[in-house]
PDB file of C-alpha atoms in Angstrom:
ATOM      1  CA  UNK J   6      20.660   8.435 -11.467  1.00 53.00           C
ATOM      2  CA  UNK J   7      18.719   5.959 -13.619  1.00 61.00           C
ATOM      3  CA  UNK J   8      15.106   5.405 -12.666  1.00 67.00           C
ATOM      4  CA  UNK J   9      14.347   2.187 -10.818  1.00 84.00           C
ATOM      5  CA  UNK J  10      13.300  -0.712 -13.098  1.00 89.00           C
ATOM      6  CA  UNK J  11       9.824  -2.215 -12.998  1.00 90.00           C
ATOM      7  CA  UNK J  12       9.213  -5.752 -11.781  1.00 92.00           C
ATOM      8  CA  UNK J  13       6.394  -8.216 -11.284  1.00 92.00           C
ATOM      9  CA  UNK J  14       5.046  -9.178  -7.888  1.00 94.00           C
ATOM     10  CA  UNK J  15       7.159 -12.064  -6.506  1.00 96.00           C
ATOM     11  CA  UNK J  16       5.630 -15.530  -6.425  1.00 96.00           C
ATOM     12  CA  UNK J  17       4.587 -16.618  -2.968  1.00 97.00           C
ATOM     13  CA  UNK J  18       7.177 -19.411  -3.026  1.00 97.00           C
ATOM     14  CA  UNK J  19      10.060 -17.158  -4.124  1.00 98.00           C
ATOM     15  CA  UNK J  20      11.348 -17.017  -0.564  1.00 98.00           C
ATOM     16  CA  UNK J  21      14.809 -15.754  -1.517  1.00 98.00           C
ATOM     17  CA  UNK J  22      13.343 -12.752  -3.335  1.00 98.00           C
ATOM     18  CA  UNK J  23      11.079 -11.895  -0.391  1.00 98.00           C
ATOM     19  CA  UNK J  24      14.156 -11.999   1.843  1.00 98.00           C
ATOM     20  CA  UNK J  25      16.017  -9.699  -0.549  1.00 98.00           C
ATOM     21  CA  UNK J  26      13.185  -7.188  -0.344  1.00 98.00           C
ATOM     22  CA  UNK J  27      13.044  -7.429   3.447  1.00 98.00           C
ATOM     23  CA  UNK J  28      16.785  -6.652   3.505  1.00 98.00           C
ATOM     24  CA  UNK J  29      16.366  -3.263   1.785  1.00 98.00           C
ATOM     25  CA  UNK J  30      17.943  -0.440   3.784  1.00 98.00           C
ATOM     26  CA  UNK J  31      16.812   3.186   3.910  1.00 98.00           C
ATOM     27  CA  UNK J  32      19.104   5.680   2.196  1.00 98.00           C
ATOM     28  CA  UNK J  33      19.134   9.077   0.550  1.00 98.00           C
ATOM     29  CA  UNK J  34      19.895   7.246  -2.712  1.00 97.00           C
ATOM     30  CA  UNK J  35      16.715   5.145  -2.422  1.00 97.00           C
ATOM     31  CA  UNK J  36      14.672   8.265  -1.685  1.00 98.00           C
ATOM     32  CA  UNK J  37      16.088   9.964  -4.781  1.00 97.00           C
ATOM     33  CA  UNK J  38      15.548   6.846  -6.899  1.00 97.00           C
ATOM     34  CA  UNK J  39      11.863   6.668  -5.958  1.00 97.00           C
ATOM     35  CA  UNK J  40      11.434  10.290  -7.005  1.00 97.00           C
ATOM     36  CA  UNK J  41      13.294   9.603 -10.260  1.00 97.00           C
ATOM     37  CA  UNK J  42      10.992   6.667 -10.999  1.00 97.00           C
ATOM     38  CA  UNK J  43       7.834   8.706 -10.428  1.00 97.00           C
ATOM     39  CA  UNK J  44       9.116  11.499 -12.634  1.00 96.00           C
ATOM     40  CA  UNK J  45      10.319   9.210 -15.430  1.00 96.00           C
ATOM     41  CA  UNK J  46       7.176   7.052 -15.459  1.00 96.00           C
ATOM     42  CA  UNK J  47       4.935  10.069 -15.946  1.00 95.00           C
ATOM     43  CA  UNK J  48       7.172  11.380 -18.737  1.00 94.00           C
ATOM     44  CA  UNK J  49       7.533   8.062 -20.587  1.00 95.00           C
ATOM     45  CA  UNK J  50       3.854   7.111 -20.308  1.00 95.00           C
ATOM     46  CA  UNK J  51       2.603  10.399 -21.717  1.00 95.00           C
ATOM     47  CA  UNK J  52       0.277  10.862 -18.740  1.00 96.00           C
ATOM     48  CA  UNK J  53      -0.316  14.296 -17.252  1.00 95.00           C
ATOM     49  CA  UNK J  54      -0.565  13.609 -13.520  1.00 97.00           C
ATOM     50  CA  UNK J  55      -0.956  11.102 -10.729  1.00 97.00           C
ATOM     51  CA  UNK J  56      -4.185  10.892  -8.743  1.00 97.00           C
ATOM     52  CA  UNK J  57      -4.222   9.695  -5.146  1.00 96.00           C
ATOM     53  CA  UNK J  58      -6.250   9.592  -1.957  1.00 96.00           C
ATOM     54  CA  UNK J  59      -4.775  11.259   1.123  1.00 96.00           C
ATOM     55  CA  UNK J  60      -5.804   9.449   4.286  1.00 93.00           C
ATOM     56  CA  UNK J  61      -3.558  11.288   6.730  1.00 93.00           C
ATOM     57  CA  UNK J  62      -1.480   8.126   7.166  1.00 94.00           C
ATOM     58  CA  UNK J  63       2.225   7.692   6.519  1.00 96.00           C
ATOM     59  CA  UNK J  64       1.937   5.977   3.101  1.00 96.00           C
ATOM     60  CA  UNK J  65      -0.085   8.576   1.201  1.00 96.00           C
ATOM     61  CA  UNK J  66       1.496  11.481   3.110  1.00 97.00           C
ATOM     62  CA  UNK J  67       5.016  10.322   2.258  1.00 98.00           C
ATOM     63  CA  UNK J  68       4.213   9.991  -1.451  1.00 98.00           C
ATOM     64  CA  UNK J  69       2.387  13.336  -1.547  1.00 98.00           C
ATOM     65  CA  UNK J  70       5.366  15.055   0.060  1.00 98.00           C
ATOM     66  CA  UNK J  71       7.769  13.319  -2.350  1.00 98.00           C
ATOM     67  CA  UNK J  72       5.727  14.373  -5.392  1.00 98.00           C
ATOM     68  CA  UNK J  73       5.568  17.915  -4.032  1.00 98.00           C
ATOM     69  CA  UNK J  74       9.304  18.025  -3.347  1.00 98.00           C
ATOM     70  CA  UNK J  75      10.097  16.779  -6.873  1.00 97.00           C
ATOM     71  CA  UNK J  76       7.486  19.105  -8.444  1.00 97.00           C
ATOM     72  CA  UNK J  77       5.665  16.179 -10.041  1.00 97.00           C
ATOM     73  CA  UNK J  78       2.021  17.032 -10.872  1.00 97.00           C
ATOM     74  CA  UNK J  79      -0.667  15.140  -8.991  1.00 97.00           C
ATOM     75  CA  UNK J  80      -4.224  15.529  -7.732  1.00 96.00           C
ATOM     76  CA  UNK J  81      -4.604  14.618  -4.070  1.00 96.00           C
ATOM     77  CA  UNK J  82      -7.939  14.232  -2.313  1.00 96.00           C
ATOM     78  CA  UNK J  83      -8.925  13.659   1.290  1.00 96.00           C
ATOM     79  CA  UNK J  84     -11.939  11.321   1.074  1.00 95.00           C
ATOM     80  CA  UNK J  85     -13.515  10.643   4.483  1.00 94.00           C
ATOM     81  CA  UNK J  86     -16.317   8.094   4.633  1.00 94.00           C
ATOM     82  CA  UNK J  87     -18.333   7.483   7.814  1.00 89.00           C
ATOM     83  CA  UNK J  88     -15.686   5.892  10.042  1.00 84.00           C
ATOM     84  CA  UNK J  89     -12.744   8.241   9.505  1.00 88.00           C
ATOM     85  CA  UNK J  90     -11.919  10.154  12.679  1.00 90.00           C
ATOM     86  CA  UNK J  91     -11.710  13.960  12.651  1.00 92.00           C
ATOM     87  CA  UNK J  92      -7.984  13.641  13.392  1.00 94.00           C
ATOM     88  CA  UNK J  93      -7.407  11.469  10.304  1.00 93.00           C
ATOM     89  CA  UNK J  94      -9.356  13.849   8.101  1.00 94.00           C
ATOM     90  CA  UNK J  95      -7.494  16.859   9.479  1.00 95.00           C
ATOM     91  CA  UNK J  96      -4.118  15.228   8.782  1.00 95.00           C
ATOM     92  CA  UNK J  97      -5.131  14.267   5.235  1.00 95.00           C
ATOM     93  CA  UNK J  98      -6.403  17.776   4.520  1.00 95.00           C
ATOM     94  CA  UNK J  99      -3.246  19.299   5.975  1.00 96.00           C
ATOM     95  CA  UNK J 100      -1.112  17.147   3.656  1.00 97.00           C
ATOM     96  CA  UNK J 101      -3.277  18.074   0.648  1.00 95.00           C
ATOM     97  CA  UNK J 102      -2.969  21.785   1.391  1.00 95.00           C
ATOM     98  CA  UNK J 103       0.738  21.769   2.196  1.00 96.00           C
ATOM     99  CA  UNK J 104       1.942  19.463  -0.576  1.00 97.00           C
ATOM    100  CA  UNK J 105      -0.566  20.029  -3.365  1.00 90.00           C
ATOM    101  CA  UNK J 106       0.860  20.128  -6.886  1.00 88.00           C
ATOM    102  CA  UNK J 107      -2.048  19.899  -9.351  1.00 89.00           C
ATOM    103  CA  UNK J 108      -1.473  19.871 -13.110  1.00 86.00           C
ATOM    104  CA  UNK J 109      -1.987  23.155 -14.901  1.00 83.00           C
ATOM    105  CA  UNK J 110      -5.659  24.079 -15.214  1.00 77.00           C
ATOM    106  CA  UNK J 111      -6.933  21.601 -12.601  1.00 79.00           C
ATOM    107  CA  UNK J 112      -8.381  23.005  -9.403  1.00 77.00           C
ATOM    108  CA  UNK J 113     -10.685  21.166  -6.999  1.00 85.00           C
ATOM    109  CA  UNK J 114     -11.558  21.183  -3.328  1.00 90.00           C
ATOM    110  CA  UNK J 115      -9.169  18.806  -1.557  1.00 93.00           C
ATOM    111  CA  UNK J 116     -11.865  17.528   0.827  1.00 95.00           C
ATOM    112  CA  UNK J 117     -14.634  15.367  -0.632  1.00 95.00           C
ATOM    113  CA  UNK J 118     -16.876  13.504   1.831  1.00 96.00           C
ATOM    114  CA  UNK J 119     -18.507  10.428   0.289  1.00 96.00           C
ATOM    115  CA  UNK J 120     -20.348   9.219   3.399  1.00 96.00           C
ATOM    116  CA  UNK J 121     -23.777   9.800   1.859  1.00 97.00           C
ATOM    117  CA  UNK J 122     -22.845   7.959  -1.341  1.00 97.00           C
ATOM    118  CA  UNK J 123     -21.408   5.004   0.603  1.00 96.00           C
ATOM    119  CA  UNK J 124     -24.532   4.823   2.787  1.00 97.00           C
ATOM    120  CA  UNK J 125     -26.736   4.803  -0.307  1.00 97.00           C
ATOM    121  CA  UNK J 126     -24.697   1.985  -1.862  1.00 96.00           C
ATOM    122  CA  UNK J 127     -24.612   0.013   1.394  1.00 96.00           C
ATOM    123  CA  UNK J 128     -28.352   0.408   1.907  1.00 96.00           C
ATOM    124  CA  UNK J 129     -29.085  -0.692  -1.663  1.00 97.00           C
ATOM    125  CA  UNK J 130     -26.902  -3.778  -1.270  1.00 96.00           C
ATOM    126  CA  UNK J 131     -28.466  -4.581   2.115  1.00 95.00           C
ATOM    127  CA  UNK J 132     -31.877  -4.621   0.433  1.00 95.00           C
ATOM    128  CA  UNK J 133     -30.611  -7.323  -1.909  1.00 96.00           C
ATOM    129  CA  UNK J 134     -28.486  -9.306   0.541  1.00 92.00           C
ATOM    130  CA  UNK J 135     -28.960  -8.418   4.227  1.00 88.00           C
ATOM    131  CA  UNK J 136     -25.826 -10.177   5.451  1.00 89.00           C
ATOM    132  CA  UNK J 137     -22.758  -7.968   5.831  1.00 93.00           C
ATOM    133  CA  UNK J 138     -19.738  -7.480   8.114  1.00 92.00           C
ATOM    134  CA  UNK J 139     -17.269  -4.742   9.120  1.00 90.00           C
ATOM    135  CA  UNK J 140     -14.767  -6.078   6.570  1.00 90.00           C
ATOM    136  CA  UNK J 141     -17.369  -6.136   3.779  1.00 93.00           C
ATOM    137  CA  UNK J 142     -18.446  -2.586   4.642  1.00 93.00           C
ATOM    138  CA  UNK J 143     -14.800  -1.513   4.727  1.00 92.00           C
ATOM    139  CA  UNK J 144     -14.381  -2.903   1.221  1.00 93.00           C
ATOM    140  CA  UNK J 145     -17.381  -0.884   0.054  1.00 95.00           C
ATOM    141  CA  UNK J 146     -15.839   2.293   1.451  1.00 95.00           C
ATOM    142  CA  UNK J 147     -12.493   1.623  -0.233  1.00 94.00           C
ATOM    143  CA  UNK J 148     -14.154   0.889  -3.580  1.00 96.00           C
ATOM    144  CA  UNK J 149     -16.337   3.991  -3.334  1.00 96.00           C
ATOM    145  CA  UNK J 150     -13.193   6.089  -2.991  1.00 95.00           C
ATOM    146  CA  UNK J 151     -11.579   4.313  -5.921  1.00 96.00           C
ATOM    147  CA  UNK J 152     -14.561   5.067  -8.174  1.00 96.00           C
ATOM    148  CA  UNK J 153     -13.863   8.749  -7.651  1.00 97.00           C
ATOM    149  CA  UNK J 154     -10.071   8.513  -8.062  1.00 97.00           C
ATOM    150  CA  UNK J 155     -10.319   6.607 -11.349  1.00 97.00           C
ATOM    151  CA  UNK J 156     -12.974   9.021 -12.590  1.00 97.00           C
ATOM    152  CA  UNK J 157     -10.648  11.960 -11.906  1.00 96.00           C
ATOM    153  CA  UNK J 158      -7.723  10.146 -13.514  1.00 96.00           C
ATOM    154  CA  UNK J 159      -9.760   9.477 -16.672  1.00 96.00           C
ATOM    155  CA  UNK J 160     -10.927  13.064 -16.980  1.00 94.00           C
ATOM    156  CA  UNK J 161      -7.486  14.574 -16.429  1.00 94.00           C
ATOM    157  CA  UNK J 162      -5.328  12.156 -18.384  1.00 95.00           C
ATOM    158  CA  UNK J 163      -3.684  10.682 -15.332  1.00 96.00           C
ATOM    159  CA  UNK J 164      -3.309   7.424 -13.459  1.00 97.00           C
ATOM    160  CA  UNK J 165      -4.065   6.343  -9.910  1.00 97.00           C
ATOM    161  CA  UNK J 166      -1.112   6.007  -7.552  1.00 97.00           C
ATOM    162  CA  UNK J 167      -1.074   3.098  -5.093  1.00 95.00           C
ATOM    163  CA  UNK J 168       0.216   3.818  -1.595  1.00 94.00           C
ATOM    164  CA  UNK J 169       0.623   0.253  -0.264  1.00 94.00           C
ATOM    165  CA  UNK J 170       3.998  -1.041   0.914  1.00 96.00           C
ATOM    166  CA  UNK J 171       5.682  -4.432   1.403  1.00 97.00           C
ATOM    167  CA  UNK J 172       4.147  -5.297   4.779  1.00 96.00           C
ATOM    168  CA  UNK J 173       0.663  -4.845   3.321  1.00 95.00           C
ATOM    169  CA  UNK J 174       1.574  -6.837   0.211  1.00 96.00           C
ATOM    170  CA  UNK J 175       2.809  -9.765   2.309  1.00 97.00           C
ATOM    171  CA  UNK J 176      -0.230  -9.797   4.581  1.00 96.00           C
ATOM    172  CA  UNK J 177      -2.892  -9.171   1.915  1.00 93.00           C
ATOM    173  CA  UNK J 178      -3.794  -6.001   3.782  1.00 90.00           C
ATOM    174  CA  UNK J 179      -5.636  -4.156   1.050  1.00 89.00           C
ATOM    175  CA  UNK J 180      -8.959  -4.198  -0.791  1.00 92.00           C
ATOM    176  CA  UNK J 181      -8.950  -5.636  -4.298  1.00 90.00           C
ATOM    177  CA  UNK J 182     -10.178  -2.954  -6.717  1.00 90.00           C
ATOM    178  CA  UNK J 183     -10.361  -0.603  -3.743  1.00 88.00           C
ATOM    179  CA  UNK J 184      -6.977   0.819  -2.820  1.00 85.00           C
ATOM    180  CA  UNK J 185      -4.635  -0.538  -5.480  1.00 87.00           C
ATOM    181  CA  UNK J 186      -4.018   1.744  -8.448  1.00 92.00           C
ATOM    182  CA  UNK J 187      -1.922   1.717 -11.609  1.00 95.00           C
ATOM    183  CA  UNK J 188       1.535   2.543 -10.261  1.00 96.00           C
ATOM    184  CA  UNK J 189       2.930   1.213  -6.957  1.00 96.00           C
ATOM    185  CA  UNK J 190       6.228   2.956  -6.172  1.00 96.00           C
ATOM    186  CA  UNK J 191       6.614   1.682  -2.594  1.00 97.00           C
ATOM    187  CA  UNK J 192       4.811  -1.668  -2.857  1.00 96.00           C
ATOM    188  CA  UNK J 193       8.112  -3.536  -2.414  1.00 97.00           C
ATOM    189  CA  UNK J 194       9.571  -1.229   0.256  1.00 98.00           C
ATOM    190  CA  UNK J 195       9.336  -2.468   3.880  1.00 98.00           C
ATOM    191  CA  UNK J 196       7.160  -0.280   6.073  1.00 97.00           C
ATOM    192  CA  UNK J 197       9.968   0.284   8.600  1.00 97.00           C
ATOM    193  CA  UNK J 198      12.178   1.540   5.750  1.00 98.00           C
ATOM    194  CA  UNK J 199       9.406   3.833   4.548  1.00 98.00           C
ATOM    195  CA  UNK J 200       9.280   5.491   7.968  1.00 97.00           C
ATOM    196  CA  UNK J 201      13.006   6.205   7.752  1.00 98.00           C
ATOM    197  CA  UNK J 202      12.665   7.552   4.206  1.00 98.00           C
ATOM    198  CA  UNK J 203       9.853   9.828   5.364  1.00 98.00           C
ATOM    199  CA  UNK J 204      12.074  11.213   8.116  1.00 98.00           C
ATOM    200  CA  UNK J 205      14.815  11.872   5.560  1.00 98.00           C
ATOM    201  CA  UNK J 206      12.290  13.657   3.365  1.00 98.00           C
ATOM    202  CA  UNK J 207      11.172  15.850   6.274  1.00 98.00           C
ATOM    203  CA  UNK J 208      14.689  17.308   6.366  1.00 98.00           C
ATOM    204  CA  UNK J 209      14.269  18.440   2.741  1.00 98.00           C
ATOM    205  CA  UNK J 210      10.824  20.031   3.078  1.00 98.00           C
ATOM    206  CA  UNK J 211      10.100  23.692   3.729  1.00 97.00           C
ATOM    207  CA  UNK J 212       7.087  22.613   5.790  1.00 97.00           C
ATOM    208  CA  UNK J 213       7.697  19.152   7.263  1.00 98.00           C
ATOM    209  CA  UNK J 214       4.940  19.396   9.914  1.00 98.00           C
ATOM    210  CA  UNK J 215       2.141  17.608   7.962  1.00 97.00           C
ATOM    211  CA  UNK J 216       4.414  14.681   7.070  1.00 98.00           C
ATOM    212  CA  UNK J 217       5.821  14.546  10.600  1.00 97.00           C
ATOM    213  CA  UNK J 218       2.274  14.334  11.997  1.00 97.00           C
ATOM    214  CA  UNK J 219       1.581  11.348   9.725  1.00 96.00           C
ATOM    215  CA  UNK J 220       4.801   9.677  10.868  1.00 96.00           C
ATOM    216  CA  UNK J 221       3.745   9.999  14.496  1.00 95.00           C
ATOM    217  CA  UNK J 222       0.108   8.932  13.963  1.00 92.00           C
ATOM    218  CA  UNK J 223      -1.250   5.501  14.909  1.00 84.00           C
ATOM    219  CA  UNK J 224      -1.564   3.591  11.596  1.00 74.00           C
ATOM    220  CA  UNK J 225      -5.178   2.752  10.730  1.00 68.00           C
ATOM    221  CA  UNK J 226      -7.110   1.868   7.589  1.00 61.00           C
ATOM    222  CA  UNK J 227      -9.860   4.357   8.475  1.00 59.00           C
ATOM    223  CA  UNK J 228     -12.508   1.745   7.638  1.00 59.00           C
ATOM    224  CA  UNK J 229     -13.782   1.142  11.156  1.00 57.00           C
ATOM    225  CA  UNK J 230     -12.605  -2.475  11.276  1.00 57.00           C
ATOM    226  CA  UNK J 231     -10.213  -2.100  14.219  1.00 57.00           C
ATOM    227  CA  UNK J 232      -8.391   0.487  16.302  1.00 64.00           C
ATOM    228  CA  UNK J 233      -5.182   0.178  14.285  1.00 68.00           C
ATOM    229  CA  UNK J 234      -3.582  -1.730  11.420  1.00 71.00           C
ATOM    230  CA  UNK J 235      -1.296  -3.570  13.838  1.00 79.00           C
ATOM    231  CA  UNK J 236      -4.325  -4.843  15.776  1.00 79.00           C
ATOM    232  CA  UNK J 237      -5.566  -6.494  12.599  1.00 78.00           C
ATOM    233  CA  UNK J 238      -2.137  -7.896  11.774  1.00 82.00           C
ATOM    234  CA  UNK J 239      -1.667  -9.281  15.278  1.00 82.00           C
ATOM    235  CA  UNK J 240       1.703  -7.601  15.833  1.00 86.00           C
ATOM    236  CA  UNK J 241       3.181  -4.944  18.091  1.00 89.00           C
ATOM    237  CA  UNK J 242       5.158  -3.144  15.366  1.00 92.00           C
ATOM    238  CA  UNK J 243       6.025  -3.299  11.680  1.00 94.00           C
ATOM    239  CA  UNK J 244       9.574  -4.252  12.628  1.00 94.00           C
ATOM    240  CA  UNK J 245       8.109  -7.319  14.334  1.00 95.00           C
ATOM    241  CA  UNK J 246       6.032  -8.156  11.248  1.00 96.00           C
ATOM    242  CA  UNK J 247       9.156  -8.016   9.113  1.00 97.00           C
ATOM    243  CA  UNK J 248      11.190 -10.090  11.585  1.00 97.00           C
ATOM    244  CA  UNK J 249       8.493 -12.770  11.563  1.00 97.00           C
ATOM    245  CA  UNK J 250       8.597 -12.964   7.774  1.00 98.00           C
ATOM    246  CA  UNK J 251      12.406 -13.072   7.699  1.00 98.00           C
ATOM    247  CA  UNK J 252      12.417 -16.048  10.041  1.00 98.00           C
ATOM    248  CA  UNK J 253       9.591 -17.773   8.181  1.00 98.00           C
ATOM    249  CA  UNK J 254      11.123 -17.414   4.712  1.00 98.00           C
ATOM    250  CA  UNK J 255      14.526 -18.560   5.969  1.00 98.00           C
ATOM    251  CA  UNK J 256      12.920 -21.694   7.381  1.00 98.00           C
ATOM    252  CA  UNK J 257      11.044 -22.317   4.127  1.00 98.00           C
ATOM    253  CA  UNK J 258      14.324 -22.098   2.208  1.00 98.00           C
ATOM    254  CA  UNK J 259      15.935 -24.627   4.572  1.00 97.00           C
ATOM    255  CA  UNK J 260      12.920 -26.887   4.141  1.00 97.00           C
ATOM    256  CA  UNK J 261      13.254 -26.713   0.353  1.00 96.00           C
ATOM    257  CA  UNK J 262      16.915 -27.712   0.653  1.00 95.00           C
ATOM    258  CA  UNK J 263      16.021 -30.628   2.921  1.00 96.00           C
ATOM    259  CA  UNK J 264      17.905 -29.123   5.858  1.00 95.00           C
ATOM    260  CA  UNK J 265      15.018 -28.409   8.230  1.00 96.00           C
ATOM    261  CA  UNK J 266      15.406 -29.970  11.672  1.00 97.00           C
ATOM    262  CA  UNK J 267      12.495 -31.244  13.752  1.00 97.00           C
ATOM    263  CA  UNK J 268      12.672 -28.196  16.019  1.00 98.00           C
ATOM    264  CA  UNK J 269      12.735 -25.882  13.018  1.00 98.00           C
ATOM    265  CA  UNK J 270       9.746 -27.666  11.512  1.00 97.00           C
ATOM    266  CA  UNK J 271       7.900 -27.077  14.769  1.00 98.00           C
ATOM    267  CA  UNK J 272       8.863 -23.427  14.703  1.00 98.00           C
ATOM    268  CA  UNK J 273       7.633 -23.093  11.125  1.00 98.00           C
ATOM    269  CA  UNK J 274       4.254 -24.401  12.259  1.00 98.00           C
ATOM    270  CA  UNK J 275       4.200 -21.870  15.105  1.00 98.00           C
ATOM    271  CA  UNK J 276       4.944 -19.013  12.724  1.00 98.00           C
ATOM    272  CA  UNK J 277       2.130 -20.119  10.419  1.00 98.00           C
ATOM    273  CA  UNK J 278      -0.317 -19.641  13.289  1.00 96.00           C
ATOM    274  CA  UNK J 279       0.795 -16.037  13.823  1.00 95.00           C
ATOM    275  CA  UNK J 280      -1.277 -13.263  12.322  1.00 94.00           C
ATOM    276  CA  UNK J 281       1.139 -11.988   9.649  1.00 96.00           C
ATOM    277  CA  UNK J 282       2.084 -15.400   8.212  1.00 97.00           C
ATOM    278  CA  UNK J 283      -1.448 -16.730   8.485  1.00 96.00           C
ATOM    279  CA  UNK J 284      -2.629 -13.752   6.433  1.00 96.00           C
ATOM    280  CA  UNK J 285       0.163 -14.382   3.898  1.00 97.00           C
ATOM    281  CA  UNK J 286      -0.925 -17.977   3.410  1.00 97.00           C
ATOM    282  CA  UNK J 287      -4.564 -16.981   2.938  1.00 96.00           C
ATOM    283  CA  UNK J 288      -4.032 -14.023   0.587  1.00 95.00           C
ATOM    284  CA  UNK J 289      -1.972 -15.468  -2.264  1.00 95.00           C
ATOM    285  CA  UNK J 290      -4.874 -15.045  -4.686  1.00 93.00           C
ATOM    286  CA  UNK J 291      -4.681 -11.274  -4.160  1.00 93.00           C
ATOM    287  CA  UNK J 292      -0.985 -11.056  -5.012  1.00 94.00           C
ATOM    288  CA  UNK J 293      -1.349 -13.325  -8.044  1.00 89.00           C
ATOM    289  CA  UNK J 294      -3.795 -11.095  -9.885  1.00 86.00           C
ATOM    290  CA  UNK J 295      -6.554 -12.325 -12.149  1.00 87.00           C
ATOM    291  CA  UNK J 296      -6.471 -16.044 -12.931  1.00 87.00           C
ATOM    292  CA  UNK J 297      -6.143 -16.594 -16.680  1.00 90.00           C
ATOM    293  CA  UNK J 298      -7.074 -19.861 -18.367  1.00 89.00           C
ATOM    294  CA  UNK J 299      -5.050 -21.020 -21.380  1.00 88.00           C
ATOM    295  CA  UNK J 300      -7.594 -22.033 -24.089  1.00 89.00           C
ATOM    296  CA  UNK J 301      -4.827 -23.730 -26.093  1.00 89.00           C
ATOM    297  CA  UNK J 302      -4.632 -26.567 -23.564  1.00 79.00           C
ATOM    298  CA  UNK J 303      -7.727 -28.392 -24.736  1.00 80.00           C
ATOM    299  CA  UNK J 304      -7.458 -32.136 -24.293  1.00 71.00           C
ATOM    300  CA  UNK J 305      -9.690 -34.146 -26.646  1.00 62.00           C
TER     301      UNK J 305
END
């Protein structure tokens, strides 16, 4: 099977493409193709290993298990900081121990607690600018972890693996320069599909228990911002998040074609007040990447 091709992040107004991505179905073929991509990218890039953080959640646990199953070298670290619960840390450590596959000659403790470093950074920043918030502190924690992951990647000739998926991409549910790495194998895969792929992978593993525990866990960012990711998104399930976006993008396509009725226009406005779509409309700058200015366009 040929490795999956690379692609750019869709434009926010490419509603048809978003709908195509939301229509992806789970399959054994997709699971194999993701593994093929990870294997081929490492080979073609000349890199030695992936580096990733293991939170105990479904995203990082699924990718760790997939790398382990395909015997692809990676360094995985459980990196608790202040607000991670003991249960989250235990799941992340269990995944690291069960599915570890470090490159030859690399050996490190899987558990690295950076609470003291984060507190030092936070305290230093507070002395300069006293105003902060749970979200700002969560960003500091995510970026503290990323400092370590990129340091390890540099030393060991690797690259940092992103663990975000489509629902997070649509809702801007990540920290810029904090939990986005160099390669994003599941960034365009719906979260509900990822759960199904993880269950398929469990059937292939000698020890599926660590991945199964992540599947069953309440999804949380571990940053102390809320009780769960779905609380922040304002939804009851990821299936609901995806249904909301399907309806919204379909209405936007009808609007573009001049076929939107008055009732549908009203419904579009209602959807834009819901948590997932509201976050989509406010987070376009994150999906677009750095803004580049064309110096050739000088007008005299």
